[in-house]
Amino acid sequence: MTARPKSPRRYVNALAAAAAAAALALVPTGSSAATGPHVREVCGSAKPGFARCLAQVRTDVHGGRGVRGPHARTASLAALPPGYGPAELRAAYHLPADGGAGQTIAVVEAGDAPRAEADLAVYRTTFGLPPCTTANGCFRKADQRGDAAPLPPDLGWSVEAALDLDAASALCPACHLLLVEADQAAGATLAASVDTAAALGATEISNSYAAAESNQNAAFAADYAHPGVAVIASSGDAGYGIPSVPAAYRSVITAGGTTLTPAPGTARGWSESAWQGAGSGCSAWVDKPAWQHDANCPGRMTADVSMDADPDTGLAVYNTDETGDPGGGWSVVGGTSASSPMLAAVIALAGHPARFGDASRLYTATAGLTDVTSGSNAAGTDCGGDYQCTAGPGYDGPTGNGTPDGLTAF
């Protein structure tokens, strides 16, 4: 159901609204993240047994290279980089600016992001967030065994790592951050990294990568189930079709994707529709959980809930990739890679990760979610307008049960 607007929310923070308008002035309307020529996928296709990261970078903003060098936060909105920052995201989802004390959000990546901590510092300084460093105990980097060294080689996922760390920071600046780097993007090494994240004390674990589900990768489901820890995964960026793992595992909270735009004059101040690229699908390998009741899928259906994922309405991300990646510096980045760490941060803000051994709570606490009722992810496929690919009242595949409206559902 759609949450009823409350009187304090009848306006959008002026700074957030102005910054959002400035960011969206750069958006080519009507374009598709799934097919648009102005979007570059950070990771290419994955070979069998391997996963690909899901970050998508806008190439039409500042020539695809962003603005190099840190931006000082000043009274001038022009000093802020393009893309949504903490103020806009908090305003859109009615989230508090504080909370998350004692929570540790882990992000799992393949390979080393050598400048992750330094780049995170630029992001947090730019947006006025408190430092999160190794020195103050807020930031930690480890390999898949939990060791600080030696770290794996750089496998080209640094933009993904930057997106995940920046997105988590934007919504939960008080949370500690744990970056766990798998030796490679294989199912076994990523699964081992999730186990390590839990062993190192993570309370929320975000996984912004995907592989098409099969009987081969079903063997790793147990690695994504840790009592007391919320495990979140992106639903994928390929639209409706074969669901991905780890998103389809029953213990995982699956984050779908929306297009988030300012809507001045409305009670909420923002509008959301299903993003065309958001992954959804009906599992052929994972049984229907008892808490899912959608009519036309006999197996596990993805997604469960959603947040902004469209690169056209993407997040400001800072990454200096020393390999010459065109996303170096400030970029606008999206994909369901963004919705997973943001959802992890929302759970961390609420402070009850033990409620999320699976997604069942999000099928009963829908009064704390905003229902997304428009948009589809069925481009190039045919699901007959069914809820599995088309947003509408109540549950649907691309957006699940909706998007956060404050912390009530969490």
XYZ file of C-alpha atoms in Angstrom:
410
model
C 0.000 0.000 0.000
C 1.083 3.587 -0.510
C 2.091 5.317 2.687
C -0.100 8.303 3.495
C 1.806 11.575 3.463
C 2.313 13.224 6.819
C 2.155 16.961 7.272
C 5.882 17.515 8.094
C 6.699 15.983 4.719
C 4.728 18.426 2.606
C 7.877 20.129 1.479
C 11.308 18.943 0.422
C 14.393 20.347 2.054
C 15.328 23.364 -0.071
C 18.952 22.338 -0.402
C 18.012 18.811 -1.412
C 15.459 19.977 -3.954
C 17.792 22.510 -5.522
C 20.685 20.075 -5.686
C 18.439 17.412 -7.191
C 17.183 19.831 -9.821
C 20.749 20.790 -10.673
C 21.757 17.150 -10.990
C 18.779 16.254 -13.146
C 19.397 19.155 -15.480
C 22.094 16.879 -16.886
C 19.730 13.938 -17.410
C 18.757 13.112 -21.039
C 15.079 12.416 -20.537
C 13.538 9.349 -22.061
C 16.804 7.417 -22.187
C 17.158 3.857 -20.978
C 19.856 2.584 -18.678
C 19.474 -0.819 -20.301
C 20.098 0.435 -23.838
C 21.217 4.083 -23.591
C 24.520 4.928 -25.315
C 25.395 7.318 -22.480
C 25.757 4.501 -19.921
C 28.753 2.213 -19.521
C 28.636 -1.043 -17.588
C 31.629 -1.237 -15.260
C 31.895 -5.029 -15.526
C 31.548 -7.017 -18.726
C 29.911 -10.390 -19.173
C 30.895 -13.088 -16.710
C 31.949 -16.571 -17.701
C 30.110 -19.568 -16.187
C 30.706 -19.882 -12.465
C 31.595 -16.197 -12.132
C 29.629 -13.072 -11.251
C 29.711 -9.579 -12.679
C 29.409 -6.323 -10.787
C 26.323 -4.257 -11.578
C 27.528 -0.634 -11.440
C 26.626 1.523 -14.439
C 28.423 4.827 -15.079
C 27.031 7.834 -16.937
C 29.429 8.745 -19.756
C 27.708 12.001 -20.749
C 28.475 13.878 -17.514
C 31.743 15.863 -17.716
C 32.847 13.758 -20.649
C 32.489 10.569 -18.632
C 35.495 11.455 -16.483
C 33.788 13.468 -13.775
C 35.450 16.432 -12.127
C 38.904 15.626 -10.801
C 39.991 16.767 -7.369
C 37.932 17.157 -4.205
C 35.076 19.617 -4.023
C 34.843 21.694 -0.864
C 31.309 21.846 0.470
C 30.252 25.499 0.271
C 27.032 27.465 0.174
C 27.119 27.244 -3.606
C 25.323 24.226 -5.015
C 27.506 24.537 -8.089
C 30.414 23.322 -5.941
C 28.760 19.924 -5.435
C 29.340 17.164 -7.982
C 26.480 15.965 -10.211
C 24.305 13.107 -9.032
C 22.347 12.565 -5.839
C 24.136 13.051 -2.542
C 23.121 12.426 1.070
C 20.654 15.334 1.362
C 18.586 14.307 -1.655
C 18.527 10.620 -0.718
C 17.532 11.313 2.878
C 14.770 13.655 1.701
C 13.442 11.189 -0.871
C 13.183 8.304 1.600
C 12.342 10.314 4.745
C 15.429 9.112 6.574
C 17.095 10.659 9.622
C 20.533 12.225 9.387
C 21.780 10.212 12.357
C 21.554 6.646 13.605
C 23.478 3.470 12.914
C 25.785 3.582 15.924
C 27.272 0.144 16.521
C 26.417 -1.078 13.006
C 28.994 -2.284 10.487
C 28.078 -2.411 6.809
C 30.233 -4.779 4.761
C 30.503 -4.523 0.996
C 31.843 -7.540 -0.887
C 33.890 -6.947 -4.042
C 36.116 -8.942 -6.376
C 39.741 -7.828 -6.363
C 41.412 -4.890 -4.697
C 40.265 -1.283 -4.891
C 43.666 0.225 -4.086
C 42.470 3.798 -3.458
C 39.177 2.957 -1.773
C 39.951 4.601 1.569
C 41.443 7.762 0.044
C 38.549 8.135 -2.388
C 36.032 7.571 0.392
C 37.673 10.422 2.293
C 37.105 12.789 -0.643
C 33.449 11.786 -0.877
C 32.776 12.214 2.814
C 34.633 15.536 3.026
C 32.752 16.864 0.015
C 29.376 16.120 1.563
C 30.268 17.136 5.099
C 30.248 13.610 6.548
C 32.514 12.626 9.458
C 35.800 10.880 8.604
C 35.727 7.101 8.233
C 39.286 5.840 8.249
C 41.443 2.946 9.316
C 43.048 5.239 11.884
C 39.789 6.077 13.672
C 38.508 2.499 13.479
C 35.597 3.266 11.155
C 37.024 1.717 7.958
C 38.582 -1.700 7.453
C 39.745 -3.543 4.352
C 40.386 -7.305 4.296
C 40.810 -10.126 1.826
C 38.430 -13.077 1.659
C 40.256 -14.766 4.555
C 39.972 -11.687 6.757
C 43.632 -10.669 6.433
C 44.799 -7.113 5.800
C 47.563 -8.351 3.482
C 48.367 -9.524 0.958
C 45.340 -8.193 -0.924
C 44.190 -9.574 -4.277
C 45.022 -7.847 -7.575
C 42.852 -5.055 -8.963
C 40.198 -6.755 -11.122
C 38.513 -3.582 -12.355
C 35.799 -3.341 -9.696
C 37.048 -0.108 -8.105
C 34.097 1.950 -9.391
C 31.772 -0.660 -7.886
C 33.599 -0.491 -4.566
C 33.446 3.310 -4.583
C 29.710 3.274 -5.318
C 29.026 0.806 -2.516
C 31.070 2.691 0.083
C 29.715 6.099 -0.946
C 26.091 4.906 -1.028
C 26.376 3.357 2.427
C 28.063 6.528 3.718
C 25.371 8.769 2.260
C 22.582 7.206 4.300
C 24.434 5.962 7.378
C 27.437 8.226 8.035
C 27.799 6.870 11.578
C 28.098 3.259 10.406
C 31.448 1.525 10.276
C 32.453 0.239 6.842
C 34.104 -3.085 6.017
C 35.437 -3.747 2.510
C 35.990 -7.459 1.868
C 37.878 -8.253 -1.338
C 37.530 -11.687 -2.932
C 40.460 -13.220 -4.787
C 38.356 -13.368 -7.935
C 34.728 -12.995 -9.053
C 34.016 -16.719 -8.761
C 30.968 -17.957 -6.892
C 33.084 -19.774 -4.300
C 35.367 -16.830 -3.518
C 32.520 -14.322 -3.239
C 30.620 -16.709 -0.980
C 33.727 -17.127 1.196
C 33.973 -13.332 1.416
C 30.415 -13.111 2.736
C 31.295 -15.661 5.416
C 34.363 -13.597 6.292
C 32.333 -10.375 6.496
C 30.022 -12.009 9.024
C 32.956 -13.423 10.982
C 34.548 -9.952 11.158
C 31.455 -8.496 12.777
C 29.381 -7.101 9.917
C 25.752 -6.472 10.849
C 24.699 -5.827 7.243
C 26.379 -7.311 4.165
C 25.764 -5.782 0.721
C 26.430 -7.740 -2.474
C 26.234 -5.683 -5.683
C 26.961 -8.481 -8.135
C 25.049 -11.193 -9.938
C 25.261 -14.477 -11.790
C 22.358 -16.207 -13.516
C 20.985 -18.841 -11.187
C 21.639 -22.502 -11.990
C 22.027 -25.821 -10.242
C 25.764 -25.093 -9.963
C 25.559 -21.915 -7.906
C 22.717 -23.163 -5.702
C 25.456 -24.758 -3.596
C 26.470 -21.372 -2.150
C 23.111 -20.477 -0.599
C 24.269 -21.368 2.918
C 27.107 -18.828 2.726
C 24.532 -16.035 2.477
C 22.686 -17.009 5.667
C 24.102 -15.708 8.968
C 21.889 -15.394 12.066
C 21.701 -11.817 13.300
C 23.114 -10.412 10.061
C 21.089 -8.835 7.236
C 22.394 -10.011 3.856
C 21.308 -7.850 0.926
C 21.874 -8.374 -2.804
C 21.126 -6.480 -6.002
C 18.371 -7.950 -8.170
C 20.369 -7.418 -11.379
C 20.401 -4.922 -14.250
C 19.099 -7.038 -17.124
C 15.375 -6.488 -16.595
C 12.851 -9.310 -16.466
C 14.112 -12.847 -17.040
C 16.145 -15.528 -15.287
C 16.706 -14.331 -11.716
C 20.215 -13.876 -10.433
C 22.063 -15.149 -7.410
C 22.735 -14.333 -4.666
C 19.500 -12.329 -5.017
C 17.320 -15.440 -5.340
C 18.557 -17.141 -2.186
C 15.827 -17.327 0.448
C 17.953 -15.787 3.203
C 18.806 -12.719 1.115
C 16.890 -9.432 1.011
C 16.750 -8.566 -2.684
C 16.996 -4.925 -3.739
C 15.229 -4.004 -6.957
C 15.491 -0.664 -8.696
C 13.551 2.503 -9.392
C 13.897 5.783 -11.246
C 13.810 8.546 -8.619
C 12.930 12.086 -9.712
C 11.952 15.303 -7.922
C 8.227 16.043 -7.960
C 7.790 19.595 -6.646
C 4.312 20.375 -5.427
C 3.497 16.834 -4.329
C 3.202 15.718 -0.715
C 6.313 13.578 -0.908
C 8.287 15.893 -3.179
C 9.636 12.931 -5.167
C 8.336 10.397 -7.664
C 9.431 6.831 -8.359
C 8.725 4.317 -11.097
C 10.194 0.912 -11.866
C 13.564 1.261 -13.579
C 13.702 -0.488 -16.941
C 16.920 -2.302 -16.046
C 15.829 -3.586 -12.625
C 16.148 -7.360 -12.435
C 13.179 -9.563 -11.592
C 12.322 -13.171 -12.182
C 10.859 -16.428 -10.919
C 13.368 -18.938 -9.586
C 13.512 -22.426 -11.052
C 15.845 -23.635 -8.287
C 14.710 -21.986 -5.048
C 11.361 -22.994 -3.551
C 8.698 -20.427 -2.778
C 9.238 -19.012 0.724
C 6.219 -19.292 3.013
C 6.098 -15.496 3.292
C 5.762 -14.867 -0.456
C 2.227 -15.100 -1.839
C 2.370 -13.785 -5.418
C 0.158 -15.841 -7.678
C 2.075 -16.618 -10.862
C 5.502 -17.768 -9.663
C 5.843 -21.167 -7.949
C 9.436 -20.419 -6.837
C 11.285 -17.604 -5.111
C 10.371 -14.292 -6.782
C 12.701 -11.287 -6.965
C 12.794 -8.470 -5.852
C 11.647 -7.813 -2.252
C 11.981 -4.026 -1.955
C 13.720 -1.373 -4.023
C 15.528 1.959 -4.089
C 16.939 4.297 -6.731
C 18.989 2.441 -9.355
C 18.559 4.252 -12.680
C 21.914 5.729 -13.781
C 19.987 8.680 -15.183
C 18.987 9.471 -11.593
C 22.177 8.039 -10.141
C 24.435 8.858 -7.227
C 27.479 11.102 -7.061
C 30.499 8.795 -6.658
C 34.186 9.577 -6.295
C 36.749 7.148 -7.704
C 40.277 7.670 -8.966
C 40.971 4.529 -10.929
C 44.673 4.526 -11.681
C 44.187 2.093 -14.576
C 42.708 4.895 -16.708
C 39.079 3.902 -16.255
C 36.876 6.613 -17.855
C 34.849 6.773 -14.638
C 37.810 8.248 -12.715
C 37.104 11.239 -10.474
C 33.509 12.316 -9.909
C 30.930 10.263 -11.769
C 27.196 9.618 -11.721
C 26.694 5.902 -11.091
C 23.639 3.672 -10.845
C 22.439 0.135 -11.415
C 20.941 -2.047 -8.713
C 24.495 -1.901 -7.394
C 23.309 1.360 -5.815
C 20.085 0.047 -4.300
C 21.777 -2.789 -2.381
C 24.195 -0.719 -0.239
C 21.533 1.947 0.280
C 19.119 -0.689 1.567
C 21.857 -2.054 3.823
C 22.286 1.461 5.209
C 18.548 1.828 5.860
C 18.566 -1.437 7.836
C 21.633 -0.215 9.722
C 19.953 3.110 10.553
C 17.018 1.245 12.077
C 19.444 -0.901 14.074
C 17.629 -4.250 13.958
C 19.580 -6.483 11.533
C 18.455 -9.632 13.379
C 14.955 -9.020 12.005
C 16.274 -9.733 8.536
C 17.354 -13.354 8.481
C 15.165 -13.256 5.380
C 12.854 -10.716 3.744
C 9.665 -11.876 5.479
C 9.274 -8.716 7.578
C 9.078 -6.608 4.418
C 5.975 -8.544 3.339
C 4.085 -7.647 6.525
C 5.394 -4.163 7.386
C 4.271 -2.613 4.114
C 2.734 0.417 5.837
C 6.328 1.634 6.204
C 6.976 1.376 2.470
C 5.962 3.558 -0.462
C 4.285 1.459 -3.122
C 5.692 2.003 -6.633
C 2.878 1.594 -9.141
C 4.254 2.568 -12.554
C 7.003 1.452 -14.916
C 8.179 -1.867 -16.321
C 11.388 -3.835 -16.840
C 10.079 -5.957 -19.710
C 11.788 -4.217 -22.633
C 12.613 -6.829 -25.257
C 10.750 -9.572 -23.398
C 7.135 -10.543 -22.989
C 5.514 -11.265 -19.681
C 2.113 -10.038 -20.800
C 2.055 -7.053 -18.476
C 2.122 -9.390 -15.491
C 3.249 -8.141 -12.064
C 6.487 -10.057 -12.559
C 7.681 -7.325 -14.944
C 5.260 -4.426 -14.457
C 4.871 -2.235 -11.386
C 1.382 -1.848 -9.978
C -0.466 -1.636 -6.666
C 0.957 -4.096 -4.163
C 3.808 -6.507 -4.827
C 5.604 -6.582 -8.192
C 8.875 -8.012 -9.440
C 10.857 -4.885 -10.389
C 10.168 -2.956 -7.162
C 8.998 -5.625 -4.703
C 6.806 -4.244 -1.947
C 8.016 -0.684 -2.488
C 10.696 1.698 -1.242
C 11.531 2.869 2.293
C 9.300 5.532 3.827
C 11.310 6.271 6.928
C 12.376 3.426 9.214
C 9.011 2.006 10.309
C 9.326 -1.133 8.163
C 12.853 -1.784 9.353
